[in-house]
Coordinates of C-alpha atoms and ligand atoms in Angstrom, one line a residue:
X245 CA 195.3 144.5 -10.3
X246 CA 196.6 147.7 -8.6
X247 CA 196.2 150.9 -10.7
X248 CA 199.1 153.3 -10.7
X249 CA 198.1 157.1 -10.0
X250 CA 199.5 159.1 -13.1
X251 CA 202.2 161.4 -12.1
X252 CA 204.5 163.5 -14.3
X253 CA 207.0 165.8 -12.8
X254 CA 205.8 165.3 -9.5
X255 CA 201.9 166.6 -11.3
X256 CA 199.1 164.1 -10.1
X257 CA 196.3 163.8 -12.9
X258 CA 193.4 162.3 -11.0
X259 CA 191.6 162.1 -14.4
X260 CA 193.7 159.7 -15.9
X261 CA 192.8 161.0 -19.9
X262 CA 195.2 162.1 -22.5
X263 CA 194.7 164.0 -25.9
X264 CA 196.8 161.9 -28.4
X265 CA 199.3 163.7 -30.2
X266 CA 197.8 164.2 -33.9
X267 CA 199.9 166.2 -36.6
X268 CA 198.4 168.9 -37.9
X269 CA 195.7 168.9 -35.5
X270 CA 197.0 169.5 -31.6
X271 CA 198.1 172.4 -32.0
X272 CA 197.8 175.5 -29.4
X273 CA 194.1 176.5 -30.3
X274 CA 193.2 172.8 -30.6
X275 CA 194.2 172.4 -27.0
X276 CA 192.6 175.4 -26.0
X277 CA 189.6 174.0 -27.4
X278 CA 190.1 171.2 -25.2
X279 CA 191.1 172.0 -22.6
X280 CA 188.0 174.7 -22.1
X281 CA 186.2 171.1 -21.8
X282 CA 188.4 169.3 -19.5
X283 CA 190.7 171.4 -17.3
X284 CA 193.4 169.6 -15.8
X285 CA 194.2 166.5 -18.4
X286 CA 197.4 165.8 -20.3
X287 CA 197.4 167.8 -23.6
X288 CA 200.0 166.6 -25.7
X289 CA 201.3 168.7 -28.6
X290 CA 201.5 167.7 -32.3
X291 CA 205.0 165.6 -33.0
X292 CA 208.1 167.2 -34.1
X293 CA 210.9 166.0 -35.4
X294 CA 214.3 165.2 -33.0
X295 CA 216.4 166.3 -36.0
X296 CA 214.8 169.1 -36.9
X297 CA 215.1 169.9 -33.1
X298 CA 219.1 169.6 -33.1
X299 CA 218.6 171.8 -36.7
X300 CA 216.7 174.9 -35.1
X301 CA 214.6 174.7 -37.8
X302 CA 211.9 177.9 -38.0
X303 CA 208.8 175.8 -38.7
X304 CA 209.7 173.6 -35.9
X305 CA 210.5 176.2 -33.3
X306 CA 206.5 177.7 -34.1
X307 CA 205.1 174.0 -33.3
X308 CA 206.8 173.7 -30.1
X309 CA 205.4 176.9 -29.0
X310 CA 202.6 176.7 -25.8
X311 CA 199.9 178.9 -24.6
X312 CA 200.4 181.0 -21.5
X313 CA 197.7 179.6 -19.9
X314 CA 199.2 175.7 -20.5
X315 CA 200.1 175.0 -16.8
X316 CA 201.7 171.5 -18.1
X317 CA 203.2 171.5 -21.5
X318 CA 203.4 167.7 -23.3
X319 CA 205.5 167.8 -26.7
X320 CA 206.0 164.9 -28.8
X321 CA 209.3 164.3 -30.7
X322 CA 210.3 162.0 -33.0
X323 CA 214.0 160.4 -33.4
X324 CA 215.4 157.3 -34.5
X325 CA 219.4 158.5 -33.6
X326 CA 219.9 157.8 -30.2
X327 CA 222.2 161.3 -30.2
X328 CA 219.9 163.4 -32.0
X329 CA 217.5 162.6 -30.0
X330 CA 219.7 162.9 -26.5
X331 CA 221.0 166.2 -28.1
X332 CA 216.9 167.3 -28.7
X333 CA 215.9 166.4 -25.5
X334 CA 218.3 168.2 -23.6
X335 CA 217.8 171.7 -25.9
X336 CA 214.1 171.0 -25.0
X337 CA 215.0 171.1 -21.5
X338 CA 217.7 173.7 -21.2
X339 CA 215.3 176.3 -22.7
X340 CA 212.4 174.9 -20.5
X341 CA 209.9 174.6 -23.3
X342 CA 208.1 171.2 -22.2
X343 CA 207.3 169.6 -19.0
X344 CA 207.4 166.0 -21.0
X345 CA 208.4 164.5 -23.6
X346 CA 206.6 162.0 -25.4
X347 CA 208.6 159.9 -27.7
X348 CA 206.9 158.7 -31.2
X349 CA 207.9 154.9 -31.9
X350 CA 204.1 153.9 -33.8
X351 CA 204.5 156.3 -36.9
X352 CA 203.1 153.8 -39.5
X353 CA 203.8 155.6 -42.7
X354 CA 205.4 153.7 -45.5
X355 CA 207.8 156.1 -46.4
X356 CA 209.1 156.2 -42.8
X357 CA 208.8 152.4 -42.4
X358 CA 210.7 151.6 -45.5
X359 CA 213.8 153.2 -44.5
X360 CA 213.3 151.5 -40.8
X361 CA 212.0 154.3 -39.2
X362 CA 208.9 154.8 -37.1
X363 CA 206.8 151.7 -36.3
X364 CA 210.0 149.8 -37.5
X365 CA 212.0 151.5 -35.1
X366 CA 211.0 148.4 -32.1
X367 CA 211.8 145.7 -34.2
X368 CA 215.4 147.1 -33.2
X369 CA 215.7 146.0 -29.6
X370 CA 218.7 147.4 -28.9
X371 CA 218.1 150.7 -30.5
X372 CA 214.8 151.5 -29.1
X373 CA 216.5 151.2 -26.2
X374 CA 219.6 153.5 -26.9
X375 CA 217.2 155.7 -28.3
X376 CA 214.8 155.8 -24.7
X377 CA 218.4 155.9 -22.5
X378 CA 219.9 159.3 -24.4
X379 CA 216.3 160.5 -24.2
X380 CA 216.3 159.4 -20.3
X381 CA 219.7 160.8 -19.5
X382 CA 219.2 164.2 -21.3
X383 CA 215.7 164.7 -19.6
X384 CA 216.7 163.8 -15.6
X385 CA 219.0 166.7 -15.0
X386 CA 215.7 168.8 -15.5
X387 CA 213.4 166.4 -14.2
X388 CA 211.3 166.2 -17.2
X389 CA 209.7 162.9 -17.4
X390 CA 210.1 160.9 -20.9
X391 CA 206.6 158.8 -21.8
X392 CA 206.5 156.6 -24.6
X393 CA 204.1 155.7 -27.4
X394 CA 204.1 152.7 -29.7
X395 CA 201.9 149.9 -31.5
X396 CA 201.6 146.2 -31.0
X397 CA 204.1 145.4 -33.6
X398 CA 204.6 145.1 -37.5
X399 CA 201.9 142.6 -38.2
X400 CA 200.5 139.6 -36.4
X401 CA 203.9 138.4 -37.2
X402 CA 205.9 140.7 -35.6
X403 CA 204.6 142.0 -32.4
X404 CA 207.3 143.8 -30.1
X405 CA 205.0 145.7 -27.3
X406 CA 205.8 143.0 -25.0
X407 CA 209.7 144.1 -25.5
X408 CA 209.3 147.7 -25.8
X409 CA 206.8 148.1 -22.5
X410 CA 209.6 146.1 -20.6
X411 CA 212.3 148.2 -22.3
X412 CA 210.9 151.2 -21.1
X413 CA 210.6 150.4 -17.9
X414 CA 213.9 149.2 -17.4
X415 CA 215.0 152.4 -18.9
X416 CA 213.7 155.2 -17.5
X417 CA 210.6 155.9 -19.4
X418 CA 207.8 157.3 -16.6
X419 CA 204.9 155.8 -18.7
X420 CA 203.9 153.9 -21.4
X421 CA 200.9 154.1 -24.0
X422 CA 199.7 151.6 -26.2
X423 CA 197.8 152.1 -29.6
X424 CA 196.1 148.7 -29.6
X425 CA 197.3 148.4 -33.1
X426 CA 199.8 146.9 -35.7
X427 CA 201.4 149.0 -38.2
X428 CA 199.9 146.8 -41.5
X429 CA 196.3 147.4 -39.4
X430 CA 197.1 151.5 -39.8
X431 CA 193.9 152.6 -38.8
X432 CA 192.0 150.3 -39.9
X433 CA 189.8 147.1 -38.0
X434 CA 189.2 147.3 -34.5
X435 CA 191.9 147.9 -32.0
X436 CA 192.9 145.0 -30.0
X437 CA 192.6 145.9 -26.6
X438 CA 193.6 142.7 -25.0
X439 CA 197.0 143.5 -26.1
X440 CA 196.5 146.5 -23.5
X441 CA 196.0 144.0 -20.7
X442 CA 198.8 141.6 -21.9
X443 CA 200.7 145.4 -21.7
X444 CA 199.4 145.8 -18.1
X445 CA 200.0 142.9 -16.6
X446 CA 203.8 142.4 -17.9
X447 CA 204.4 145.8 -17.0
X448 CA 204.2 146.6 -13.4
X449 CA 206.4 149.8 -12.4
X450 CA 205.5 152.2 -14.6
X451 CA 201.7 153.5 -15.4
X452 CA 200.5 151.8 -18.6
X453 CA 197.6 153.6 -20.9
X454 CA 195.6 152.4 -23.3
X455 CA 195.1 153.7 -26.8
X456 CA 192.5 153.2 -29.9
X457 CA 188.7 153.7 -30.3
X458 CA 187.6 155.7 -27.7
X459 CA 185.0 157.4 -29.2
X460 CA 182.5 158.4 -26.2
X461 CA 183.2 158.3 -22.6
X462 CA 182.0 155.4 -21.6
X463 CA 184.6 153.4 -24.0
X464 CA 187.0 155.2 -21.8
X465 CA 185.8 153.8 -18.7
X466 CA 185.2 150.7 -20.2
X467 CA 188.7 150.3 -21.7
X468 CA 190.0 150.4 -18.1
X469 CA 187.7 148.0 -17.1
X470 CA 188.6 145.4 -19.7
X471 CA 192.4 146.0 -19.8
X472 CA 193.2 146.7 -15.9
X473 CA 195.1 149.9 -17.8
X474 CA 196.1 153.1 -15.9
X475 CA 194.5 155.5 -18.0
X476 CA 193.4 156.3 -21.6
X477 CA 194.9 158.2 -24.6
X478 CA 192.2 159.9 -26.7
X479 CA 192.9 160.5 -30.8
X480 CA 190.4 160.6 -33.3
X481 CA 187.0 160.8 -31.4
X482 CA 187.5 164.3 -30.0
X483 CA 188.3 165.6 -33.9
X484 CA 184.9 167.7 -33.8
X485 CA 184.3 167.0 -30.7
X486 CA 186.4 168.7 -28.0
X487 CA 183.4 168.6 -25.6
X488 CA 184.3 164.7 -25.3
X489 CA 187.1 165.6 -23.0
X490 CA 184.2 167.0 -20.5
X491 CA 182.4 164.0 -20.7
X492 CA 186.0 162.1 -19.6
X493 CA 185.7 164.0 -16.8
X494 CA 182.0 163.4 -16.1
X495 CA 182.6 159.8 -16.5
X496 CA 185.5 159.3 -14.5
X497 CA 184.0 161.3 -11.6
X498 CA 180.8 159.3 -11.7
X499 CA 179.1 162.1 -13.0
X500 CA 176.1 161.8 -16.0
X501 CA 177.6 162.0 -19.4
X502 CA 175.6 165.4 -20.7
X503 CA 173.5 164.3 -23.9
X504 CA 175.0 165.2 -27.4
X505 CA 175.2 168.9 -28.0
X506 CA 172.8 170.6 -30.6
X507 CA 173.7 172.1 -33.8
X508 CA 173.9 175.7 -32.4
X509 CA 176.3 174.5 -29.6
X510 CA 178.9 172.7 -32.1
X511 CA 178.7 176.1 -34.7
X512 CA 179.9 178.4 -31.8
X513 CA 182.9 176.1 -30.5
X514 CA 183.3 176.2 -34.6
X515 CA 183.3 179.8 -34.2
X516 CA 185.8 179.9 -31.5
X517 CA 188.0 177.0 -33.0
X518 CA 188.5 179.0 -36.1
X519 CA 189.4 182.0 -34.4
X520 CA 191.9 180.7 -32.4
X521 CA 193.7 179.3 -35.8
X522 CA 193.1 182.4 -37.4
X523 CA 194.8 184.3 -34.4
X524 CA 198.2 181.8 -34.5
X525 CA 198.4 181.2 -38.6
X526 CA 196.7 184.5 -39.7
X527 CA 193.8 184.7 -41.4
X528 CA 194.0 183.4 -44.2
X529 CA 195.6 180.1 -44.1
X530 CA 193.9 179.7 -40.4
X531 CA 190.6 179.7 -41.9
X532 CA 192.0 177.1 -44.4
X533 CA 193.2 174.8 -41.7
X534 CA 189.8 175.0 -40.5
X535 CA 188.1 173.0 -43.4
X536 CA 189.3 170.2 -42.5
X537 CA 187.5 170.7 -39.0
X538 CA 184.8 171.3 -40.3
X539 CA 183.8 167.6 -41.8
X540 CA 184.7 166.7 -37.9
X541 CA 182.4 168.7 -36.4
X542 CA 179.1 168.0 -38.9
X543 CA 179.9 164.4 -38.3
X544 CA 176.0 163.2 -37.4
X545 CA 174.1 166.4 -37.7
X546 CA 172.1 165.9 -41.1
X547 CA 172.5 169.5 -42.4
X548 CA 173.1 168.0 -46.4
X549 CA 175.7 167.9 -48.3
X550 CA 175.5 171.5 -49.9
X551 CA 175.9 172.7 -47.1
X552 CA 179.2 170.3 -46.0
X553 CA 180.6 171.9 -49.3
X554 CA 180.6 175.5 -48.7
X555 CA 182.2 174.5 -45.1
X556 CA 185.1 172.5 -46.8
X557 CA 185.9 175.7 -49.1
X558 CA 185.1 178.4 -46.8
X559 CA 187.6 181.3 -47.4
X560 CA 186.9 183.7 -44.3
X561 CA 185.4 184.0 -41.1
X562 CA 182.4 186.4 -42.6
X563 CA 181.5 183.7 -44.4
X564 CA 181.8 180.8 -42.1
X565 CA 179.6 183.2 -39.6
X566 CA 177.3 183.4 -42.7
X567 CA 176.8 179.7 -43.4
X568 CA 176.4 179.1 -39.9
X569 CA 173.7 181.6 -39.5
X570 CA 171.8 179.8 -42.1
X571 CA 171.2 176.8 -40.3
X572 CA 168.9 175.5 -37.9
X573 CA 170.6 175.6 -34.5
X574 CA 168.6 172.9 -33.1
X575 CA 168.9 170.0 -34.9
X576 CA 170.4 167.1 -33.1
X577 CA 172.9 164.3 -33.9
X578 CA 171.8 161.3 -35.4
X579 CA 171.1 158.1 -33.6
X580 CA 174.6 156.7 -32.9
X581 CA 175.9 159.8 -34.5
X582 CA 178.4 159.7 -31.6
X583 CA 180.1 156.3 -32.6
X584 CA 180.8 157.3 -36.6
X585 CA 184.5 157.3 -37.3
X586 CA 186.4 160.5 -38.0
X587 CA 189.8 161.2 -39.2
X588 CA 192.1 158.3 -40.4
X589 CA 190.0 154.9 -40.9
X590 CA 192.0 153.3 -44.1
X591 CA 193.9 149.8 -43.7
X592 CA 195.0 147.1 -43.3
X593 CA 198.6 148.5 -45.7
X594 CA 201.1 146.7 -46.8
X595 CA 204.1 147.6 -44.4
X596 CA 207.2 147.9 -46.3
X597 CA 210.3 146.9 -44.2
X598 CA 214.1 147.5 -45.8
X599 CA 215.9 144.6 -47.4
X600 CA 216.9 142.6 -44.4
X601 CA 215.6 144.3 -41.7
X602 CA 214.8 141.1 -39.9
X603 CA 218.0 139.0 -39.8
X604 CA 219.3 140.6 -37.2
X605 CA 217.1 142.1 -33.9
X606 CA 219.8 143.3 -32.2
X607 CA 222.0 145.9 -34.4
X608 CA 222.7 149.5 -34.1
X609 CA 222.4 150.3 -37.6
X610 CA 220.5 153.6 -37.8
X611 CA 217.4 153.8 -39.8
X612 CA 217.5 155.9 -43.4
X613 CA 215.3 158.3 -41.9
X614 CA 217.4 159.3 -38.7
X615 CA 218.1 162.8 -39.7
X616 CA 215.0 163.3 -41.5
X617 CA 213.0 166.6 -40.3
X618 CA 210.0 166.4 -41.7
X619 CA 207.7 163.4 -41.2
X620 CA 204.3 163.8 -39.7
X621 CA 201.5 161.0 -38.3
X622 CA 201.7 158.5 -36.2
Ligands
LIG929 C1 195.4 163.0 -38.0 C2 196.1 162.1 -37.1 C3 197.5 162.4 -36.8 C4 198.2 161.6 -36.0 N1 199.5 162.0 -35.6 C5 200.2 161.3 -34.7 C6 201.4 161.7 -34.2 O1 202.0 162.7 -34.6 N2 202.0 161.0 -33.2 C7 201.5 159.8 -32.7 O2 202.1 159.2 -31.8 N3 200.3 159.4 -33.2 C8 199.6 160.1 -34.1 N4 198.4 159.7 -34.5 C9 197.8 158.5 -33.9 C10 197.0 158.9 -32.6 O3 197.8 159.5 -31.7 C11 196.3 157.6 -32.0 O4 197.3 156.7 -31.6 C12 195.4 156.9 -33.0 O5 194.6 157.8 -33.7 C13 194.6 155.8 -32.3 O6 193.7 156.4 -31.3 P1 192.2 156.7 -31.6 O7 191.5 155.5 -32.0 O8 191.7 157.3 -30.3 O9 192.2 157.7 -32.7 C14 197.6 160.4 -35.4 C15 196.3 160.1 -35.7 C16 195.6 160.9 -36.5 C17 194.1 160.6 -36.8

């Protein structure tokens, strides 16, 4: 099977990695982190919301906002009106704040789900396709490539990739990721990468990556293996562990994978991490949004759970400085610490659809949530 090079606005990306948009977590400093790592990857931004877009909405505006140094800027939005969406798209581009767009169609939240929304979105043929075209249209004036991102389907039941990969090609999208899972899984079981290869080999013009469970590099390499997939999108296992994207790059280049960092190495990128939050939020709710990092970057390192407490309530960067003076800057991961979940791990859920939602495939009717502004997750 022939691999296709990944190229976005006329950008080659010989390391064919990308960081999965995560809400609340890829945001500027994030990707700095990242980035520091693995120079050169796709970075894609936290999702925002098409509507809220169209709206001008102040929160929004701050979340599409890039570093100077980000050479290519990814942003992921999230529509389910073919016009708002068209009419985000093209403010995106007239004010030149993205070099592509990645459009959200796996967001597997009930309360988006229930109204038709998010992962329900591809059940809709024909609006999933509307809603790619007005994206499509809007973006090629400014030759900013649309990419796409969706699941296998609803359930074991319902499985639409097949439709949406082809959709996408016959509409314009310039890639296509998979997240080898269906909504009801959430995040849950293993993802089913054979779906990926099923993805692959149906879909021929357009590069085709692979999503779900990549948790050390040489899953990464071994994804493409299995699958035949152009490249790899990378979520939960660099939460903590921004390093990972180095280890991409290792692996891909044939490189040795460095061993697991030590204790000390992890609490200065923790250092640095927290700083760069602090700088964009302020102080004090940047140190906040740290805790939650925090858990991430401990995963494997034994250092007890008194001290994972004072981490999760830490209220300034004194005292996260302080804690992390305390501790023993050479103790090493765990064995297999590498491979131990972080982030979102619950399912299977019950996927809620609206009353009728299946009868007919091929309506236009717009989904409850299609001028929603604030939904988050994918
Ligand atoms: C905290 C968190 C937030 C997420 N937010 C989004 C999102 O905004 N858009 C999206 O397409 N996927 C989102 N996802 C899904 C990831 O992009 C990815 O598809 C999923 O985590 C599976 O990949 P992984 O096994 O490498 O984590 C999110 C996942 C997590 C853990």
């Amino acid at each position: 099977m022939t691999r296709m090079p990944l190229v976005l606005r006329g950008r080659e990306f010989p390391i064919p990695v990308v960081l999965a948009p995560m809400a609340g977590v890829t945001n500027i400093p994030f990707r700095a982190q990242c980035r520091q790592f693995g120079p050169g990857l796709i970075y894609v931004s936290e999702m925002v919301m098409a509507a809220a877009l169209v709206h001008g909405n102040e929160k929004t505006k701050k979340m599409v906002a890039f570093g100077p140094d980000e050479d290519f800027r990814s942003l992921q939005i999230y529509g389910s009106d073919p016009e708002f969406v068209g009419r985000a798209v093209r403010a995106l581009c007239e004010q030149d704040i993205a070099d592509h767009i990645d459009m959200n169609f796996g967001c597997p939240a009930n309360k988006v789900t229930r109204k038709g929304g998010g992962a329900a979105v591809p059940v809709k043929r024909n609006l999933t396709r509307a809603i790619m075209r007005a994206a499509v249209q809007a973006a090629e004036p400014y030759g900013v490539p649309i990419t796409c991102k969706f699941r296998i389907g609803i359930n074991d039941d319902i499985v639409t990739f097949l439709d949406t990969g082809k959709a996408a090609e016959e509409e314009g999208i310039a890639m296509i990721a998979l997240h080898a899972r269906t909504a009801e899984q959430h995040y849950g079981g293993n993802a089913h990468w054979e779906y990926i290869a099923q993805l692959k080999q149906a879909v021929t013009s357009i590069p085709v990556l692979g999503n779900g469970d990549i948790w050390e590099a040489s899953d990464a390499v071994r994804m493409m293996d299995e699958t035949g997939c152009d490249g790899v999108v990378v979520g939960r296992g660099c939460l903590g562990k921004p390093w990972l994207f180095r280890d991409l790059v290792d692996a891909f280049s044939g490189n040795d994978v460095q061993p697991s960092p030590n204790l000390g190495f992890v609490l200065n990128v923790m250092l640095e991490h927290a700083q760069g939050l602090m700088a964009i939020m302020g102080p004090e709710f940047g140190i906040r949004n740290f805790r939650k990092h925090c858990g991430w970057y401990l995963t494997g390192y034994p250092v007890g759970s008194e001290v994972r407490r004072a981490f999760a309530t830490v209220a300034s960067f004194a005292e996260l400085q302080e804690i992390a003076a305390r501790l023993d800057h050479s103790m090493t991961l765990v064995p297999g610490g590498e491979r131990l979940a972080r982030g979102h791990t619950n399912g299977p859920i019950k996927v809620v659809l609206p009353d009728g939602y299946l009868e007919n495939r091929d309506d236009m009717t717009l989904p409850d949530d299609a001028h929603e502004t604030a939904v988050s997750g994918g």
